[in-house]
C-alpha cells in the first residue's frame, strides 16, 4: 500500500471534501447534539453523583461525549459514502481505478478519522467551558481518539459494503453502533453497575475505547489503559482484515 500515491490522495481528498462541503450538517449538528446532552445530564446530575474520585460529573461526562461524537461520526462518514456510491452507481469508478484494496480502505478510513477528530475537537471546544478538565496523559487521548475513529471508520466500510439500501444501514447504526456506544460508559462508570452488567460491559469493545480515552484526562479508569489498548488494537486488526477481504471478494460490490 502506497499512502503517497496520487490515487490514494485523490480518494482521501474526495472523501474529506464530501463531508466538509456540508459542514453544517456533518460537523455543526453533532456538536449541538453533544451540547444538549451536556446541558441536560450535567445540569441534572452534577453535584449529585460521583463517577470518579474527586471528579465532578460534568467533567467526567465531557470526555465521554467527545469520544461518542468521534466514534459515531467516523462511522457515519465511511458508511454513508459507500452506500451512496453503491446506490448511485459511481462506485464502479473507484473499483476500476489502479488502487489496491488496502489503499481504498485507508482512504475511506482516513477521511472517517478526519471527520471524527474534527467533530470531537468541536465538541471539546464548546463543552470544555462548562467544567475544569485536566490532561494527565495527553498521549492516551490522542491514541484512543485516532484508533477509535479508525475502528468505527472500518466498521462503516463493512456496513456500507453489506447494506444494499439506507434502511439496512440505519438498522446497523441504530441496533448496533448506537447501543454499543451508549452502553460503553459515556454517561457512567461501569463500576457502578450490578455484577452481571459489569461483566457484560467488558465484552463491549467500545467500552475500552471510551475508558482509555477518559484515562488521558483524569489518570483514572475502570481498567488499565494498556489492557484497553491491547483489546482495541486486536479489534481493529480483525475488522481491517474483514474489510480488506470483503473488498477483495467484491462482496455486494460487483453486481
C-alpha positions as YAML, in Angstrom:
chain: A
units: angstrom
residues:
- id: 1
  name: UNK
  ca: [0.00, 0.00, 0.00]
- id: 2
  name: UNK
  ca: [1.39, 3.39, -1.02]
- id: 3
  name: UNK
  ca: [-0.15, 6.14, 1.06]
- id: 4
  name: UNK
  ca: [1.57, 8.73, -1.11]
- id: 5
  name: UNK
  ca: [0.15, 7.52, -4.42]
- id: 6
  name: UNK
  ca: [-1.95, 10.00, -6.35]
- id: 7
  name: UNK
  ca: [-4.86, 7.55, -6.33]
- id: 8
  name: UNK
  ca: [-4.94, 7.30, -2.55]
- id: 9
  name: UNK
  ca: [-4.54, 11.04, -2.10]
- id: 10
  name: UNK
  ca: [-7.31, 11.76, -4.59]
- id: 11
  name: UNK
  ca: [-9.78, 9.38, -2.96]
- id: 12
  name: UNK
  ca: [-8.91, 10.66, 0.50]
- id: 13
  name: UNK
  ca: [-9.38, 14.25, -0.68]
- id: 14
  name: UNK
  ca: [-12.71, 13.37, -2.29]
- id: 15
  name: UNK
  ca: [-13.99, 11.70, 0.88]
- id: 16
  name: UNK
  ca: [-12.78, 14.58, 3.07]
- id: 17
  name: UNK
  ca: [-14.29, 17.21, 0.80]
- id: 18
  name: UNK
  ca: [-17.56, 15.29, 0.79]
- id: 19
  name: UNK
  ca: [-18.26, 15.94, 4.47]
- id: 20
  name: UNK
  ca: [-16.56, 19.32, 4.65]
- id: 21
  name: UNK
  ca: [-18.78, 20.89, 1.96]
- id: 22
  name: UNK
  ca: [-21.82, 20.22, 4.15]
- id: 23
  name: UNK
  ca: [-20.10, 21.02, 7.46]
- id: 24
  name: UNK
  ca: [-23.28, 22.48, 8.93]
- id: 25
  name: UNK
  ca: [-24.84, 19.03, 8.79]
- id: 26
  name: UNK
  ca: [-21.79, 16.83, 9.34]
- id: 27
  name: UNK
  ca: [-19.86, 18.89, 11.90]
- id: 28
  name: UNK
  ca: [-22.02, 21.60, 13.47]
- id: 29
  name: UNK
  ca: [-25.09, 19.42, 14.06]
- id: 30
  name: UNK
  ca: [-23.24, 16.72, 16.09]
- id: 31
  name: UNK
  ca: [-21.60, 19.46, 18.18]
- id: 32
  name: UNK
  ca: [-25.02, 20.93, 19.02]
- id: 33
  name: UNK
  ca: [-26.34, 17.46, 19.90]
- id: 34
  name: UNK
  ca: [-23.45, 16.82, 22.29]
- id: 35
  name: UNK
  ca: [-24.01, 20.23, 23.81]
- id: 36
  name: UNK
  ca: [-27.62, 19.34, 24.56]
- id: 37
  name: UNK
  ca: [-26.54, 16.11, 26.26]
- id: 38
  name: UNK
  ca: [-24.13, 18.08, 28.43]
- id: 39
  name: UNK
  ca: [-26.69, 20.71, 29.39]
- id: 40
  name: UNK
  ca: [-29.34, 18.12, 30.31]
- id: 41
  name: UNK
  ca: [-27.25, 15.48, 32.08]
- id: 42
  name: UNK
  ca: [-24.74, 17.90, 33.55]
- id: 43
  name: UNK
  ca: [-27.43, 20.15, 34.99]
- id: 44
  name: UNK
  ca: [-29.43, 17.27, 36.48]
- id: 45
  name: UNK
  ca: [-26.60, 15.13, 37.88]
- id: 46
  name: UNK
  ca: [-23.68, 17.46, 38.60]
- id: 47
  name: UNK
  ca: [-23.11, 17.55, 42.36]
- id: 48
  name: UNK
  ca: [-25.44, 14.61, 42.92]
- id: 49
  name: UNK
  ca: [-23.31, 11.70, 41.69]
- id: 50
  name: UNK
  ca: [-19.58, 11.00, 41.55]
- id: 51
  name: UNK
  ca: [-18.27, 8.51, 39.00]
- id: 52
  name: UNK
  ca: [-14.56, 9.02, 39.63]
- id: 53
  name: UNK
  ca: [-12.99, 10.08, 42.91]
- id: 54
  name: UNK
  ca: [-12.54, 13.84, 43.05]
- id: 55
  name: UNK
  ca: [-14.01, 14.40, 39.56]
- id: 56
  name: UNK
  ca: [-17.21, 16.39, 39.10]
- id: 57
  name: UNK
  ca: [-19.86, 14.68, 37.00]
- id: 58
  name: UNK
  ca: [-19.78, 17.33, 34.26]
- id: 59
  name: UNK
  ca: [-16.02, 16.93, 33.98]
- id: 60
  name: UNK
  ca: [-16.46, 13.14, 33.84]
- id: 61
  name: UNK
  ca: [-19.13, 13.47, 31.15]
- id: 62
  name: UNK
  ca: [-17.25, 15.67, 28.68]
- id: 63
  name: UNK
  ca: [-14.62, 13.10, 27.55]
- id: 64
  name: UNK
  ca: [-17.41, 10.55, 27.07]
- id: 65
  name: UNK
  ca: [-19.38, 12.96, 24.88]
- id: 66
  name: UNK
  ca: [-16.28, 13.86, 22.88]
- id: 67
  name: UNK
  ca: [-15.43, 10.22, 22.23]
- id: 68
  name: UNK
  ca: [-19.04, 9.32, 21.44]
- id: 69
  name: UNK
  ca: [-19.10, 12.07, 18.82]
- id: 70
  name: UNK
  ca: [-15.78, 10.90, 17.37]
- id: 71
  name: UNK
  ca: [-16.99, 7.31, 17.04]
- id: 72
  name: UNK
  ca: [-20.45, 7.97, 15.65]
- id: 73
  name: UNK
  ca: [-19.29, 10.49, 13.06]
- id: 74
  name: UNK
  ca: [-16.39, 8.35, 11.88]
- id: 75
  name: UNK
  ca: [-18.84, 5.52, 11.27]
- id: 76
  name: UNK
  ca: [-21.33, 7.82, 9.54]
- id: 77
  name: UNK
  ca: [-18.73, 9.18, 7.13]
- id: 78
  name: UNK
  ca: [-17.47, 5.95, 5.57]
- id: 79
  name: UNK
  ca: [-20.78, 4.05, 5.72]
- id: 80
  name: UNK
  ca: [-22.90, 6.78, 4.14]
- id: 81
  name: UNK
  ca: [-20.32, 7.42, 1.42]
- id: 82
  name: UNK
  ca: [-20.18, 3.78, 0.37]
- id: 83
  name: UNK
  ca: [-23.94, 3.22, 0.35]
- id: 84
  name: UNK
  ca: [-24.49, 6.41, -1.66]
- id: 85
  name: UNK
  ca: [-21.85, 5.33, -4.18]
- id: 86
  name: UNK
  ca: [-23.46, 1.89, -4.48]
- id: 87
  name: UNK
  ca: [-26.96, 3.28, -5.00]
- id: 88
  name: UNK
  ca: [-25.88, 5.98, -7.46]
- id: 89
  name: UNK
  ca: [-23.69, 3.51, -9.36]
- id: 90
  name: UNK
  ca: [-20.46, 5.53, -9.28]
- id: 91
  name: UNK
  ca: [-18.64, 3.04, -7.04]
- id: 92
  name: UNK
  ca: [-17.50, 1.24, -10.20]
- id: 93
  name: UNK
  ca: [-15.12, 4.11, -10.98]
- id: 94
  name: UNK
  ca: [-13.33, 3.58, -7.66]
- id: 95
  name: UNK
  ca: [-13.15, -0.18, -8.16]
- id: 96
  name: UNK
  ca: [-11.72, 0.27, -11.65]
- id: 97
  name: UNK
  ca: [-9.07, 2.75, -10.55]
- id: 98
  name: UNK
  ca: [-5.48, 1.48, -10.14]
- id: 99
  name: UNK
  ca: [-5.83, 1.32, -6.37]
- id: 100
  name: UNK
  ca: [-5.08, -1.61, -4.12]
- id: 101
  name: UNK
  ca: [-7.78, -2.79, -1.74]
- id: 102
  name: UNK
  ca: [-5.69, -1.55, 1.18]
- id: 103
  name: UNK
  ca: [-5.43, 1.92, -0.39]
- id: 104
  name: UNK
  ca: [-9.20, 2.09, -0.91]
- id: 105
  name: UNK
  ca: [-9.82, 1.10, 2.70]
- id: 106
  name: UNK
  ca: [-7.17, 3.50, 4.01]
- id: 107
  name: UNK
  ca: [-8.66, 6.43, 2.08]
- id: 108
  name: UNK
  ca: [-12.18, 5.82, 3.37]
- id: 109
  name: UNK
  ca: [-11.00, 5.20, 6.92]
- id: 110
  name: UNK
  ca: [-8.60, 8.16, 6.83]
- id: 111
  name: UNK
  ca: [-11.40, 10.54, 5.86]
- id: 112
  name: UNK
  ca: [-13.62, 9.00, 8.55]
- id: 113
  name: UNK
  ca: [-10.90, 9.59, 11.14]
- id: 114
  name: UNK
  ca: [-10.55, 13.19, 9.98]
- id: 115
  name: UNK
  ca: [-14.28, 13.85, 10.34]
- id: 116
  name: UNK
  ca: [-14.41, 12.13, 13.71]
- id: 117
  name: UNK
  ca: [-11.47, 14.16, 15.06]
- id: 118
  name: UNK
  ca: [-12.87, 17.44, 13.68]
- id: 119
  name: UNK
  ca: [-16.26, 16.83, 15.30]
- id: 120
  name: UNK
  ca: [-14.64, 15.67, 18.54]
- id: 121
  name: UNK
  ca: [-12.47, 18.79, 18.64]
- id: 122
  name: UNK
  ca: [-15.56, 20.92, 18.06]
- id: 123
  name: UNK
  ca: [-17.44, 19.20, 20.88]
- id: 124
  name: UNK
  ca: [-14.47, 19.63, 23.22]
- id: 125
  name: UNK
  ca: [-14.02, 23.30, 22.31]
- id: 126
  name: UNK
  ca: [-17.65, 24.05, 23.19]
- id: 127
  name: UNK
  ca: [-18.12, 21.82, 26.24]
- id: 128
  name: UNK
  ca: [-14.76, 22.48, 27.91]
- id: 129
  name: UNK
  ca: [-16.05, 25.87, 29.03]
- id: 130
  name: UNK
  ca: [-18.51, 24.18, 31.38]
- id: 131
  name: UNK
  ca: [-16.06, 22.23, 33.54]
- id: 132
  name: UNK
  ca: [-12.48, 22.06, 34.72]
- id: 133
  name: UNK
  ca: [-10.54, 19.40, 32.80]
- id: 134
  name: UNK
  ca: [-7.04, 18.13, 33.36]
- id: 135
  name: UNK
  ca: [-4.73, 16.43, 30.87]
- id: 136
  name: UNK
  ca: [-2.88, 13.83, 32.89]
- id: 137
  name: UNK
  ca: [-1.79, 11.72, 29.91]
- id: 138
  name: UNK
  ca: [-2.47, 13.56, 26.62]
- id: 139
  name: UNK
  ca: [-0.78, 10.84, 24.55]
- id: 140
  name: UNK
  ca: [-3.51, 8.39, 25.57]
- id: 141
  name: UNK
  ca: [-6.14, 10.91, 24.50]
- id: 142
  name: UNK
  ca: [-4.67, 11.16, 21.01]
- id: 143
  name: UNK
  ca: [-4.05, 7.41, 20.67]
- id: 144
  name: UNK
  ca: [-7.55, 6.33, 21.64]
- id: 145
  name: UNK
  ca: [-9.23, 9.10, 19.65]
- id: 146
  name: UNK
  ca: [-7.44, 8.14, 16.43]
- id: 147
  name: UNK
  ca: [-7.67, 4.40, 17.00]
- id: 148
  name: UNK
  ca: [-11.34, 4.60, 17.96]
- id: 149
  name: UNK
  ca: [-12.17, 6.69, 14.90]
- id: 150
  name: UNK
  ca: [-10.24, 4.25, 12.69]
- id: 151
  name: UNK
  ca: [-12.19, 1.31, 14.11]
- id: 152
  name: UNK
  ca: [-15.55, 2.95, 13.51]
- id: 153
  name: UNK
  ca: [-14.44, 4.11, 10.07]
- id: 154
  name: UNK
  ca: [-13.58, 0.50, 9.25]
- id: 155
  name: UNK
  ca: [-16.91, -0.67, 10.64]
- id: 156
  name: UNK
  ca: [-18.55, 1.93, 8.42]
- id: 157
  name: UNK
  ca: [-16.84, 0.45, 5.38]
- id: 158
  name: UNK
  ca: [-18.06, -3.03, 6.34]
- id: 159
  name: UNK
  ca: [-21.60, -1.75, 6.94]
- id: 160
  name: UNK
  ca: [-21.57, 0.18, 3.65]
- id: 161
  name: UNK
  ca: [-20.47, -2.92, 1.76]
- id: 162
  name: UNK
  ca: [-23.09, -5.11, 3.45]
- id: 163
  name: UNK
  ca: [-26.05, -2.74, 3.18]
- id: 164
  name: UNK
  ca: [-28.00, -2.53, -0.06]
- id: 165
  name: UNK
  ca: [-30.25, 0.36, 0.94]
- id: 166
  name: UNK
  ca: [-30.35, 3.13, 3.50]
- id: 167
  name: UNK
  ca: [-32.82, 1.26, 5.72]
- id: 168
  name: UNK
  ca: [-30.32, -1.55, 6.26]
- id: 169
  name: UNK
  ca: [-27.57, 0.93, 7.06]
- id: 170
  name: UNK
  ca: [-29.85, 2.73, 9.53]
- id: 171
  name: UNK
  ca: [-30.63, -0.60, 11.20]
- id: 172
  name: UNK
  ca: [-26.90, -1.34, 11.52]
- id: 173
  name: UNK
  ca: [-26.35, 2.02, 13.18]
- id: 174
  name: UNK
  ca: [-29.46, 2.06, 15.37]
- id: 175
  name: UNK
  ca: [-29.27, -1.53, 16.62]
- id: 176
  name: UNK
  ca: [-25.50, -1.99, 16.86]
- id: 177
  name: UNK
  ca: [-23.43, 1.19, 16.83]
- id: 178
  name: UNK
  ca: [-25.62, 3.43, 18.99]
- id: 179
  name: UNK
  ca: [-26.42, 0.84, 21.72]
- id: 180
  name: UNK
  ca: [-22.78, -0.26, 21.91]
- id: 181
  name: UNK
  ca: [-21.72, 3.38, 22.26]
- id: 182
  name: UNK
  ca: [-24.31, 4.40, 24.84]
- id: 183
  name: UNK
  ca: [-23.67, 1.26, 26.91]
- id: 184
  name: UNK
  ca: [-19.90, 1.77, 26.90]
- id: 185
  name: UNK
  ca: [-19.71, 4.17, 29.84]
- id: 186
  name: UNK
  ca: [-20.30, 7.51, 28.13]
- id: 187
  name: UNK
  ca: [-22.62, 8.70, 30.90]
- id: 188
  name: UNK
  ca: [-21.48, 6.49, 33.78]
- id: 189
  name: UNK
  ca: [-18.67, 4.36, 35.15]
- id: 190
  name: UNK
  ca: [-19.28, 0.67, 34.56]
- id: 191
  name: UNK
  ca: [-18.01, 0.02, 38.09]
- id: 192
  name: UNK
  ca: [-21.35, 1.41, 39.30]
- id: 193
  name: UNK
  ca: [-23.24, -1.37, 37.50]
- id: 194
  name: UNK
  ca: [-24.51, -4.63, 39.07]
- id: 195
  name: UNK
  ca: [-22.10, -7.58, 38.66]
- id: 196
  name: UNK
  ca: [-23.93, -9.08, 35.68]
- id: 197
  name: UNK
  ca: [-23.99, -5.88, 33.63]
- id: 198
  name: UNK
  ca: [-20.43, -5.09, 34.67]
- id: 199
  name: UNK
  ca: [-19.35, -8.41, 33.15]
- id: 200
  name: UNK
  ca: [-21.39, -7.73, 30.00]
- id: 201
  name: UNK
  ca: [-19.77, -4.31, 29.61]
- id: 202
  name: UNK
  ca: [-16.33, -5.90, 29.46]
- id: 203
  name: UNK
  ca: [-17.36, -7.70, 26.27]
- id: 204
  name: UNK
  ca: [-18.12, -4.37, 24.59]
- id: 205
  name: UNK
  ca: [-15.03, -3.09, 22.72]
- id: 206
  name: UNK
  ca: [-16.49, 0.43, 22.70]
- id: 207
  name: UNK
  ca: [-16.10, 0.48, 26.49]
- id: 208
  name: UNK
  ca: [-12.32, 0.13, 26.17]
- id: 209
  name: UNK
  ca: [-12.11, 2.97, 23.65]
- id: 210
  name: UNK
  ca: [-14.00, 5.37, 25.91]
- id: 211
  name: UNK
  ca: [-12.36, 4.21, 29.14]
- id: 212
  name: UNK
  ca: [-8.86, 4.58, 27.69]
- id: 213
  name: UNK
  ca: [-9.72, 7.99, 26.26]
- id: 214
  name: UNK
  ca: [-11.06, 9.20, 29.61]
- id: 215
  name: UNK
  ca: [-7.93, 7.94, 31.36]
- id: 216
  name: UNK
  ca: [-5.92, 10.50, 29.41]
- id: 217
  name: UNK
  ca: [-7.82, 13.32, 31.13]
- id: 218
  name: UNK
  ca: [-8.02, 12.12, 34.74]
- id: 219
  name: UNK
  ca: [-5.47, 9.35, 35.14]
- id: 220
  name: UNK
  ca: [-8.29, 7.12, 36.41]
- id: 221
  name: UNK
  ca: [-10.04, 4.35, 34.54]
- id: 222
  name: UNK
  ca: [-12.07, 1.20, 35.12]
- id: 223
  name: UNK
  ca: [-9.35, -0.96, 33.53]
- id: 224
  name: UNK
  ca: [-5.68, -0.39, 32.73]
- id: 225
  name: UNK
  ca: [-5.18, 1.75, 29.60]
- id: 226
  name: UNK
  ca: [-2.66, -0.83, 28.40]
- id: 227
  name: UNK
  ca: [-5.33, -3.51, 28.58]
- id: 228
  name: UNK
  ca: [-7.73, -1.24, 26.71]
- id: 229
  name: UNK
  ca: [-5.09, -0.52, 24.06]
- id: 230
  name: UNK
  ca: [-4.38, -4.22, 23.54]
- id: 231
  name: UNK
  ca: [-8.07, -5.11, 23.16]
- id: 232
  name: UNK
  ca: [-8.84, -2.16, 20.89]
- id: 233
  name: UNK
  ca: [-5.79, -2.88, 18.71]
- id: 234
  name: UNK
  ca: [-6.78, -6.52, 18.22]
- id: 235
  name: UNK
  ca: [-10.34, -5.46, 17.40]
- id: 236
  name: UNK
  ca: [-9.02, -3.00, 14.81]
- id: 237
  name: UNK
  ca: [-6.78, -5.64, 13.22]
- id: 238
  name: UNK
  ca: [-9.68, -8.10, 12.94]
- id: 239
  name: UNK
  ca: [-12.00, -5.51, 11.40]
- id: 240
  name: UNK
  ca: [-9.31, -4.38, 8.95]
- id: 241
  name: UNK
  ca: [-8.76, -7.95, 7.78]
- id: 242
  name: UNK
  ca: [-12.52, -8.40, 7.36]
- id: 243
  name: UNK
  ca: [-12.90, -5.20, 5.36]
- id: 244
  name: UNK
  ca: [-10.00, -5.97, 3.02]
- id: 245
  name: UNK
  ca: [-11.35, -9.48, 2.48]
- id: 246
  name: UNK
  ca: [-14.77, -8.10, 1.53]
- id: 247
  name: UNK
  ca: [-13.18, -5.64, -0.89]
- id: 248
  name: UNK
  ca: [-11.08, -8.38, -2.49]
- id: 249
  name: UNK
  ca: [-14.12, -10.62, -2.93]
- id: 250
  name: UNK
  ca: [-16.18, -7.77, -4.29]
- id: 251
  name: UNK
  ca: [-18.94, -8.76, -1.87]
- id: 252
  name: UNK
  ca: [-22.11, -6.90, -2.92]
- id: 253
  name: UNK
  ca: [-19.94, -4.51, -4.92]
- id: 254
  name: UNK
  ca: [-19.63, -6.07, -8.39]
- id: 255
  name: UNK
  ca: [-23.24, -6.62, -9.34]
...
